[in-house]
Tab-separated table of C-alpha atoms and ligand atoms in Angstrom:
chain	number	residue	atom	x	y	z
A	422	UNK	CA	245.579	271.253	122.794
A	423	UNK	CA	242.750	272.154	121.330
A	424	UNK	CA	244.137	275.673	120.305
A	425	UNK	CA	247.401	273.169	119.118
A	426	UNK	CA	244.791	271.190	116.779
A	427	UNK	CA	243.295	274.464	115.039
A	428	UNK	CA	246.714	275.507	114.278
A	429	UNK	CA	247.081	272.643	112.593
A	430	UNK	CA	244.023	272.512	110.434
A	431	UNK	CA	244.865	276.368	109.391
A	432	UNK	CA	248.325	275.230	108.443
A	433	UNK	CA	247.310	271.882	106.586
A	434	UNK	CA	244.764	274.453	104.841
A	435	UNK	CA	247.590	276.593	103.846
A	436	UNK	CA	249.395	273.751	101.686
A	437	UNK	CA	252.099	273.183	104.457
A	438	UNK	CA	252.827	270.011	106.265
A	439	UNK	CA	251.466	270.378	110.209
A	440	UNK	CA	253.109	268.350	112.777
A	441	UNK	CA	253.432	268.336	116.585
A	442	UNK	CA	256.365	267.459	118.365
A	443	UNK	CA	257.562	265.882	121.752
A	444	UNK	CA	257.257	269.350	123.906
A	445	UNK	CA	253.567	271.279	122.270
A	446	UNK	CA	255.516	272.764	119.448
A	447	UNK	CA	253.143	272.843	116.429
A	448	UNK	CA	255.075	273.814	113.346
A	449	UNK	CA	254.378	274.222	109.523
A	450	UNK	CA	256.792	272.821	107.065
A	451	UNK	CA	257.180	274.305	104.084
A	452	UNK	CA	258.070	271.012	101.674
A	453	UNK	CA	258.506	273.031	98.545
A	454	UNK	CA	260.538	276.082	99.494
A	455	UNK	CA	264.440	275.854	98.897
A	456	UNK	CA	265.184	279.495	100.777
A	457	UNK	CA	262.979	279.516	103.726
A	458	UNK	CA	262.593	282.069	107.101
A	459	UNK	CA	261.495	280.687	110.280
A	460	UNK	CA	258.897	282.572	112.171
A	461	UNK	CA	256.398	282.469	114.644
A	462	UNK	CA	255.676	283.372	118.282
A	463	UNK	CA	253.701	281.313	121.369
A	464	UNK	CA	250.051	280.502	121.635
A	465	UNK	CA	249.566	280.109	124.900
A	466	UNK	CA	249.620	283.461	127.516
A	467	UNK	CA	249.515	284.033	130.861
A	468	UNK	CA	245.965	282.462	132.759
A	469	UNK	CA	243.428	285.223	132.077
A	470	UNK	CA	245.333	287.391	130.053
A	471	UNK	CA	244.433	288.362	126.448
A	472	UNK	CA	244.091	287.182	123.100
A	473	UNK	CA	247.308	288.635	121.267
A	474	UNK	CA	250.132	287.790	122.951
A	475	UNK	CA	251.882	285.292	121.367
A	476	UNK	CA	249.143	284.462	119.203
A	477	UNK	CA	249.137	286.831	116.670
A	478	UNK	CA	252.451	286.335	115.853
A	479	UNK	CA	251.736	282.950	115.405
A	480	UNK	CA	248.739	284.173	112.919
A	481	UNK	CA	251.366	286.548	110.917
A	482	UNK	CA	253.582	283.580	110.323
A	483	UNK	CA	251.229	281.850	109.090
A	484	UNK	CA	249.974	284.334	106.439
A	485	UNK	CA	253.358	285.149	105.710
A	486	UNK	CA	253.689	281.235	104.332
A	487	UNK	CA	250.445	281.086	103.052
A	488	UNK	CA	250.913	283.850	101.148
A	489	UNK	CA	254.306	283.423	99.728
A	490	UNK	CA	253.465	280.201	98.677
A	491	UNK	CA	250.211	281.738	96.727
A	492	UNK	CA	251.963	284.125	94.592
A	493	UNK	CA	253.651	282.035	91.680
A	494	UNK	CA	256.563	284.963	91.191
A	495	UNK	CA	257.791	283.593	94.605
A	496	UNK	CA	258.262	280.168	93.804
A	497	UNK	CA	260.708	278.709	95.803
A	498	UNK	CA	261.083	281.044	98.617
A	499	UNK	CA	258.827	279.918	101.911
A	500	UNK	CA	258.459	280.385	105.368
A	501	UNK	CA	258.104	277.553	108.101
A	502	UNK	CA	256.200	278.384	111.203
A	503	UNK	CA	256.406	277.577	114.478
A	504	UNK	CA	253.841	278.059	117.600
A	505	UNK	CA	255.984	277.495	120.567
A	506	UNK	CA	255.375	275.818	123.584
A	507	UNK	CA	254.997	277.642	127.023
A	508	UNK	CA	256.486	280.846	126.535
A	509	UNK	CA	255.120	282.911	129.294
A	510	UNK	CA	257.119	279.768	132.001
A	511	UNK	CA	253.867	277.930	133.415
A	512	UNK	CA	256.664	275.476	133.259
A	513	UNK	CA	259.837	277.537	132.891
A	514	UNK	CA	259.976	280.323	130.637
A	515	UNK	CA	260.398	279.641	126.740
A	516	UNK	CA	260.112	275.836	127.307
A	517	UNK	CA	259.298	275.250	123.672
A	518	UNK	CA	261.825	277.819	122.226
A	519	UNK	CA	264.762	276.481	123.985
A	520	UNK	CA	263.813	272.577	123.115
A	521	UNK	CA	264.249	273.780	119.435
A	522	UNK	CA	267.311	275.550	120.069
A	523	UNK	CA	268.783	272.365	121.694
A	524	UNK	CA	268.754	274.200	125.484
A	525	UNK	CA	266.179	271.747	127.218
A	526	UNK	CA	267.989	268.447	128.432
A	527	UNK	CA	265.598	265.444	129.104
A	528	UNK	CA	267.082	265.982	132.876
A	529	UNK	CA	265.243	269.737	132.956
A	530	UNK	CA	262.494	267.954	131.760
A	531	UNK	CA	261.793	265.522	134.394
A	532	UNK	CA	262.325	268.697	136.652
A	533	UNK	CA	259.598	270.845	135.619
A	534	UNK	CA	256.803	271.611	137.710
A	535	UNK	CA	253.653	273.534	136.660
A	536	UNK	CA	253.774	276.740	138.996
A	537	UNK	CA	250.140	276.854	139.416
A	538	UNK	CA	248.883	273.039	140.063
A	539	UNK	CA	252.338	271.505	140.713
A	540	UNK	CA	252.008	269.149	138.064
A	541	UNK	CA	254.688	267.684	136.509
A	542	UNK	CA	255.896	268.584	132.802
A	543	UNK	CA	256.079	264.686	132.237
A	544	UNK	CA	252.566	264.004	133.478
A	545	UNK	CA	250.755	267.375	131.541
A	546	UNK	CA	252.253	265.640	128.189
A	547	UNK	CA	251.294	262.229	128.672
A	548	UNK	CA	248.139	263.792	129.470
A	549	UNK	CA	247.814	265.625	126.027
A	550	UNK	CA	249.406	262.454	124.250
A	551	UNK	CA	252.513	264.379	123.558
A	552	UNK	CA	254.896	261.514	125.740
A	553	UNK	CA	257.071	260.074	123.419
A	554	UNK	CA	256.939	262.345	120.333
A	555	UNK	CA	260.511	263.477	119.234
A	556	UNK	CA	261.919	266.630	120.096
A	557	UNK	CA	262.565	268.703	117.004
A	558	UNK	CA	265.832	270.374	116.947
A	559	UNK	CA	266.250	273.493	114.548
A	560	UNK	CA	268.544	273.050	111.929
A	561	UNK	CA	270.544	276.904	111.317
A	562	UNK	CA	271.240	276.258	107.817
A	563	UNK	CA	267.977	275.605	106.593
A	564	UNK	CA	266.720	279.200	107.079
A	565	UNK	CA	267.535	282.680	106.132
A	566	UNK	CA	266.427	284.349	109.336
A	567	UNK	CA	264.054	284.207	112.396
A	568	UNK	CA	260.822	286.505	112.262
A	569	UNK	CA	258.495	287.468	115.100
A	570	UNK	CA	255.742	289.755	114.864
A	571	UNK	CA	254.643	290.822	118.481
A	572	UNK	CA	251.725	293.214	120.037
A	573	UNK	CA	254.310	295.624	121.941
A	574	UNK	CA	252.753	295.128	125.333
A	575	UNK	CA	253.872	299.058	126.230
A	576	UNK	CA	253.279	302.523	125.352
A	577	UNK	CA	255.867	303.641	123.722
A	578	UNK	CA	254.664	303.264	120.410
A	579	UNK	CA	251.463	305.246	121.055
A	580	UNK	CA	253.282	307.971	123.004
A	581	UNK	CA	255.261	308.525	119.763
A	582	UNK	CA	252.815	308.541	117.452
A	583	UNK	CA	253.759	305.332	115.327
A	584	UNK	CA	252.010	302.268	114.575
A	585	UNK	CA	255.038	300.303	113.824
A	586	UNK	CA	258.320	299.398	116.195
A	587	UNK	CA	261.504	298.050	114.733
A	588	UNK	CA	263.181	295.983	117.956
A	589	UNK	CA	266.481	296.866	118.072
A	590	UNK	CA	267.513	294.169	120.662
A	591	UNK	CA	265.411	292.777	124.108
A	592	UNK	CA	266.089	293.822	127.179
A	593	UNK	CA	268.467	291.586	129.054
A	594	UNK	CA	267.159	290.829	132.732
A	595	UNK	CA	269.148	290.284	135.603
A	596	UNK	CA	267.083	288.497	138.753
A	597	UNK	CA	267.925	288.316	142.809
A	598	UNK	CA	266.861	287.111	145.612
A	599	UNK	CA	267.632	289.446	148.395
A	600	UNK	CA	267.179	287.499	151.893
A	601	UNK	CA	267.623	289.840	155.188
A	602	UNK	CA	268.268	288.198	158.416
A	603	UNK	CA	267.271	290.105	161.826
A	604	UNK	CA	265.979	289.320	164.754
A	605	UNK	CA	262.435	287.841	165.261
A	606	UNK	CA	260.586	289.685	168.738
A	607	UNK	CA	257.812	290.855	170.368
A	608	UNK	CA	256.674	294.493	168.517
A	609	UNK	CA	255.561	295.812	171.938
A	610	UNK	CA	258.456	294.718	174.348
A	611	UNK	CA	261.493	295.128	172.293
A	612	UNK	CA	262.470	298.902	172.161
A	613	UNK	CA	263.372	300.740	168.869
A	614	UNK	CA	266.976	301.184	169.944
A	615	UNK	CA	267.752	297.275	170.522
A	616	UNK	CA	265.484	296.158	167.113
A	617	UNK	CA	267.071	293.743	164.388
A	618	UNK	CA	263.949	294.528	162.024
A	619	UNK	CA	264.550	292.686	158.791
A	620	UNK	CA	261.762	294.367	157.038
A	621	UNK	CA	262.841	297.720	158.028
A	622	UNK	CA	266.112	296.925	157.192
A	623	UNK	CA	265.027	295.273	153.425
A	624	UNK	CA	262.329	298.389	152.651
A	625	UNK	CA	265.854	300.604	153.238
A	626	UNK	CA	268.040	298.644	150.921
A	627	UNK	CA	265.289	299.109	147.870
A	628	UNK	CA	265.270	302.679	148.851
A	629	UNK	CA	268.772	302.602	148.720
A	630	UNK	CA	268.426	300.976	145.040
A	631	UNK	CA	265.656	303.221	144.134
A	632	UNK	CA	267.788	306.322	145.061
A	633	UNK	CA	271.054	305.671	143.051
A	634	UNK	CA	270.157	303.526	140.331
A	635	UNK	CA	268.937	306.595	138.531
A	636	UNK	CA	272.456	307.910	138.286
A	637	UNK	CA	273.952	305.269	136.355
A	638	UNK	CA	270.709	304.533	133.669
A	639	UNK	CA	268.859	305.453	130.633
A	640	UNK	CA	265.191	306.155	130.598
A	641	UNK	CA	264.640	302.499	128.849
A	642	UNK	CA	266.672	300.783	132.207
A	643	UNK	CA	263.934	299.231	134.846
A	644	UNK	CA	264.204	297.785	137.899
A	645	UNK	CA	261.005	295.974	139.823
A	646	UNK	CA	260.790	294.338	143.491
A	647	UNK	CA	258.096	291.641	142.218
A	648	UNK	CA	257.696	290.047	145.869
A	649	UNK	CA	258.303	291.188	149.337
A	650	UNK	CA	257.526	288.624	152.251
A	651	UNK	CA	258.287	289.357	155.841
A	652	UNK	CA	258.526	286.119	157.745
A	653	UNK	CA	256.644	285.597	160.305
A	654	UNK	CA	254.394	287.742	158.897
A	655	UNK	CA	252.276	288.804	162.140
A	656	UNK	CA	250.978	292.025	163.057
A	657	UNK	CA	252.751	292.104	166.646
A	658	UNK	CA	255.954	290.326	165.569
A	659	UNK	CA	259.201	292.388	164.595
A	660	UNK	CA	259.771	290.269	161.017
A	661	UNK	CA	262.957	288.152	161.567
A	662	UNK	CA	263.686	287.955	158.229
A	663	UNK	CA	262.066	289.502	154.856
A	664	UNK	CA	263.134	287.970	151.200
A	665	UNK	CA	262.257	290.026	148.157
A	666	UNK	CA	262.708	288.977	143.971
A	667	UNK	CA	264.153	291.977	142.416
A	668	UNK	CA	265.451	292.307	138.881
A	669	UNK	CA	266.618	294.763	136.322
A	670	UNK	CA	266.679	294.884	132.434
A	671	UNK	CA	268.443	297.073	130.125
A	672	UNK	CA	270.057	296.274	126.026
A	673	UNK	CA	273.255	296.750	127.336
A	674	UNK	CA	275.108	294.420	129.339
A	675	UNK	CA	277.854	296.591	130.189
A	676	UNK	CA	275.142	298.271	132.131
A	677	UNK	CA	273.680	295.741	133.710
A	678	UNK	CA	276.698	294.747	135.109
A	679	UNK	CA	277.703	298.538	136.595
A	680	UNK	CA	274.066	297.753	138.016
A	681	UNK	CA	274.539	294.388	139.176
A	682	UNK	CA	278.050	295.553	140.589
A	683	UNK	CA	275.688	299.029	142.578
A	684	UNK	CA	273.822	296.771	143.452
A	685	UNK	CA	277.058	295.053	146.076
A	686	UNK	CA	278.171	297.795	146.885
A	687	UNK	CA	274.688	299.058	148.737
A	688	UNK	CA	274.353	295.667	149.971
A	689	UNK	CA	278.129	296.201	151.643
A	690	UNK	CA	277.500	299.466	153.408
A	691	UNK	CA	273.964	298.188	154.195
A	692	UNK	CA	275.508	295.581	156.007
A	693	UNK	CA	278.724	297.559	157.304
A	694	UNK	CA	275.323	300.271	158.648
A	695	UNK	CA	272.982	298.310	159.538
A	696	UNK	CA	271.995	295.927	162.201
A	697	UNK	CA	270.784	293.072	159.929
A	698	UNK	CA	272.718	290.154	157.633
A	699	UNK	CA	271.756	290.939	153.818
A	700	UNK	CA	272.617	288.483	150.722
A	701	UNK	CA	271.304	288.667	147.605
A	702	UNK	CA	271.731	286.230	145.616
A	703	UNK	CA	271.511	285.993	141.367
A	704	UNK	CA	268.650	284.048	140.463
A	705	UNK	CA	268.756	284.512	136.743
A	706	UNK	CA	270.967	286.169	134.039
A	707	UNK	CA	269.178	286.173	131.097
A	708	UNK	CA	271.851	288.439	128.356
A	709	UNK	CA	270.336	291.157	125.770
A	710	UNK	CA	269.726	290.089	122.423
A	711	UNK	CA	270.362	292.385	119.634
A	712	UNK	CA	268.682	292.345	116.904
A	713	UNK	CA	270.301	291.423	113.353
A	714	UNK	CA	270.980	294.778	111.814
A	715	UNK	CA	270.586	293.997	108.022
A	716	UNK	CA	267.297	292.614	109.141
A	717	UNK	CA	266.639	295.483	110.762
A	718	UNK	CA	267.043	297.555	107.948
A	719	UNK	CA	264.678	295.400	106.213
A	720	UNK	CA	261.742	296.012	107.934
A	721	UNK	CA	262.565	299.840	107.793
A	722	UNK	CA	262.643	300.110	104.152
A	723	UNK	CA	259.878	298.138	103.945
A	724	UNK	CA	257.800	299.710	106.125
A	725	UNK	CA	259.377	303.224	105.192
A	726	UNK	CA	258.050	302.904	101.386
A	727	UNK	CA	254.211	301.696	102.263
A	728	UNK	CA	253.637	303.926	105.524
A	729	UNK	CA	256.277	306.509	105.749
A	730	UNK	CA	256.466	307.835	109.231
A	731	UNK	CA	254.680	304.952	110.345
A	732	UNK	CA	257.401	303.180	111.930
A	733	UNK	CA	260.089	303.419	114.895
A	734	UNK	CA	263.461	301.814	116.278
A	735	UNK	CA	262.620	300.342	119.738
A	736	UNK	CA	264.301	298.326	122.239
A	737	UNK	CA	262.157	294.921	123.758
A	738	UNK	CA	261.506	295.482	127.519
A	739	UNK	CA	260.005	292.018	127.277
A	740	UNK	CA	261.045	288.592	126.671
A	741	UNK	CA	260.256	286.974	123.343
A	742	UNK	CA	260.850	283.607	121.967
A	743	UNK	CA	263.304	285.557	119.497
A	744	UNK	CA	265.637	285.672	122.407
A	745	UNK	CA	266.408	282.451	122.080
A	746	UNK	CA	265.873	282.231	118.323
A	747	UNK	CA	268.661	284.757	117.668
A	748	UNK	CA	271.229	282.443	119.623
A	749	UNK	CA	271.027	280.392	116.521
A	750	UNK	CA	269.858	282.394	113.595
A	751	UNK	CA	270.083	286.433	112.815
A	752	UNK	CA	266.569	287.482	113.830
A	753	UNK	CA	264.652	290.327	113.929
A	754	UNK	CA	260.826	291.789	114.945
A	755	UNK	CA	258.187	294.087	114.672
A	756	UNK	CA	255.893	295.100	117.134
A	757	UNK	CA	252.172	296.382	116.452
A	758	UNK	CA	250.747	298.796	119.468
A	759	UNK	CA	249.034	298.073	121.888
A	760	UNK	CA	246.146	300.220	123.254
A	761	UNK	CA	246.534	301.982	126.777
A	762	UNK	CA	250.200	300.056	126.550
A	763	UNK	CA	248.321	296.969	128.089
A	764	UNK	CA	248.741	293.309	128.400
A	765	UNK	CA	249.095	289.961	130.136
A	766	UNK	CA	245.526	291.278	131.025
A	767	UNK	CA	242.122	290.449	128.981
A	768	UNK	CA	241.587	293.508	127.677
A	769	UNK	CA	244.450	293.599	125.443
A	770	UNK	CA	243.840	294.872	122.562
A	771	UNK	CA	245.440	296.317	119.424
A	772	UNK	CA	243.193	298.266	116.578
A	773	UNK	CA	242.085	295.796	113.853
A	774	UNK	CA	243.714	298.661	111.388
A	775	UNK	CA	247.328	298.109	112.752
A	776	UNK	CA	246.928	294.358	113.382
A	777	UNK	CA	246.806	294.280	109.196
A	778	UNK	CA	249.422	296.606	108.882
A	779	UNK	CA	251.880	295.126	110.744
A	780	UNK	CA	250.929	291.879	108.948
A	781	UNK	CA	251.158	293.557	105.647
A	782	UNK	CA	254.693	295.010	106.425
A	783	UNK	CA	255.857	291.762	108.158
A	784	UNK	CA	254.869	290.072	104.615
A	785	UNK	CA	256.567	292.358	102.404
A	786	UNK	CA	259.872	292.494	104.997
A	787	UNK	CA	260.161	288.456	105.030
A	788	UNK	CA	259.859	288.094	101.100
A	789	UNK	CA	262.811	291.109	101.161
A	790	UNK	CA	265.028	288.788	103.306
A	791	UNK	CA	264.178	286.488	101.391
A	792	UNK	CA	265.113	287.761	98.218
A	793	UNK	CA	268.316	289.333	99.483
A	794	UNK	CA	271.349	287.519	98.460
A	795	UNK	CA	273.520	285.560	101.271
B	367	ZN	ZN1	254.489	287.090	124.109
């Protein structure tokens, strides 16, 4: 909240009207603009990550409007901004994003647990004095286009040289829960031969995965086992059953579901094999978003004529609040490096050089949208 209340001051300061609605979305209205892009990114991160994430996108849209509004040959062209709530799911992933898309019901709402302290979404803004507060819903016609600027949060830009990535579209990401059901027994008395070991039997099926997924993916498609646990859990107890979240993410969707169909198909001759029940059921299913391609093209002129060379086209392999964004409104974003390719950690860090660049070329792209005719 306190973070929420700066914002505000910096936008007041900037000329545009600050207000904070019912779910810790801070926005900046832009009362005198008549063509306006929306744009922005989250301010909170993960716990004890770093300082960029979110935030500096925040910071771009901000001096984007502030900016725009300064220089008298713009007059009437604007940007509103918008610091959304909760994007990295401490609630639910892209709480704020999806409130002003019109996704979040009041019923979700009253759901919503914090994964950390288990606090409820309804107590956590009473507690800030949010309870109560409208919800603002976005309005599609009012803007132009969605904007993000974004620290990249990989490599790829530094492996290739460039200081500059043009998103093509973010990943999409489909998530399962795989559940294997053996036999729980004693690991000294029951012999090898007569074993139901659901561990064994899961650490096999993401071998399996591991081993033909390649065949059917580009070198962008991932795939991550982000939890194993073997239940009992006991050093001289064959596990009875083992659960593990696994997910992949890819732009295309005709890809992810050839994976997601692989996928069955080891699970069937895993089962039709083995000596253990496998399921795995789909979690999530959260579709690629491609970018706007006029917007697109944009940024690449723009950034082509002030640092030529500078930039490259680049799928997301992260989530963004744009994902949800460009359900609603054509949307695009540009991504600044980030050194050793790291984040969600605190020593995320981008050079101050390209952290002005980017903002320079995100400045120059928005007043091109906004200058292009509909
Ligand atoms: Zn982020």
């Amino acid at each position: 909240m306190d973070a929420r209340r700066w914002l505000m001051g910096r936008i007041t300061e900037a000329g545009l009207t600050a207000e904070i609605d019912g779910i810790g979305n801070v926005y900046g209205w832009d009362r005198q603009a008549k063509r306006k892009v929306l744009s922005g990114s989250h301010l909170e991160t993960q716990n004890r990550s770093g300082w960029l994430d979110g935030a500096m996108g925040v910071i771009y849209a901000l001096e984007a409007a502030r900016s725009i509004r300064e220089n008298p040959s713009l007059k009437g062209l604007g940007v509103d901004v918008a610091a959304f709530c909760d994007e990295e799911g401490h609630f639910i992933s892209y709480l704020g994003s999806r409130s002003l898309v019109g996704d979040l019901s009041e019923a979700e709402m009253d759901s919503l647990v914090n994964r950390e302290t288990g606090q409820p979404l309804r107590d956590a803004l009473s507690a800030a004095g949010l309870a109560g507060l409208p919800r603002h819903r976005l309005a599609a016609k009012d803007y132009v286009a969605y904007v993000e600027g974004h620290i990249e949060q990989g490599n790829t830009l530094e492996n290739k040289g460039a200081t500059l990535g043009i998103v093509s579209a973010i990943v999409g990401n489909w998530q399962y829960e795989i559940e294997v059901l053996g036999q729980q027994n004693h690991a000294g008395s029951t012999r090898m031969a007569q074993r139901r070991d659901a561990g064994l039997e899961l650490v096999r099926l993401l071998g399996a995965i591991d081993a033909r997924f390649p065949a059917l993916v580009t070198p962008d498609t991932v795939w991550t086992t982000g939890k194993i646990v073997l239940d009992p859990g006991a050093k001289s107890i064959v596990p009875g059953k083992a659960t593990a979240l696994f997910q992949f993410r890819d732009v295309d969707e005709r890809l992810l579901t050839r994976l997601g169909v692989e996928l069955e198909d080891i699970l069937k001759e895993a089962n039709a094999n083995g000596r253990c029940q496998i399921t795995a059921t789909r979690i999530s299913m959260n579709r690629p978003a491609l970018m706007d391609a006029k917007l697109q093209q944009s940024i690449t002129n723009t950034a082509q004529q002030r640092y030529p060379g500078a930039s490259i086209s680049m799928p997301s392999g992260a989530g963004h609040d744009g994902l949800w964004l460009s359900t609603v409104l054509p949307t695009a974003m540009l991504f600044v490096p980030s050194i050793g390719g790291i984040s969600h950690h605190w020593s995320e860090d981008t050079c101050d050089d390209d952290i002005t660049r980017g903002a320079e070329v995100f400045t120059a792209s928005v007043v091109d949208m906004l200058r292009e005719p509909d």
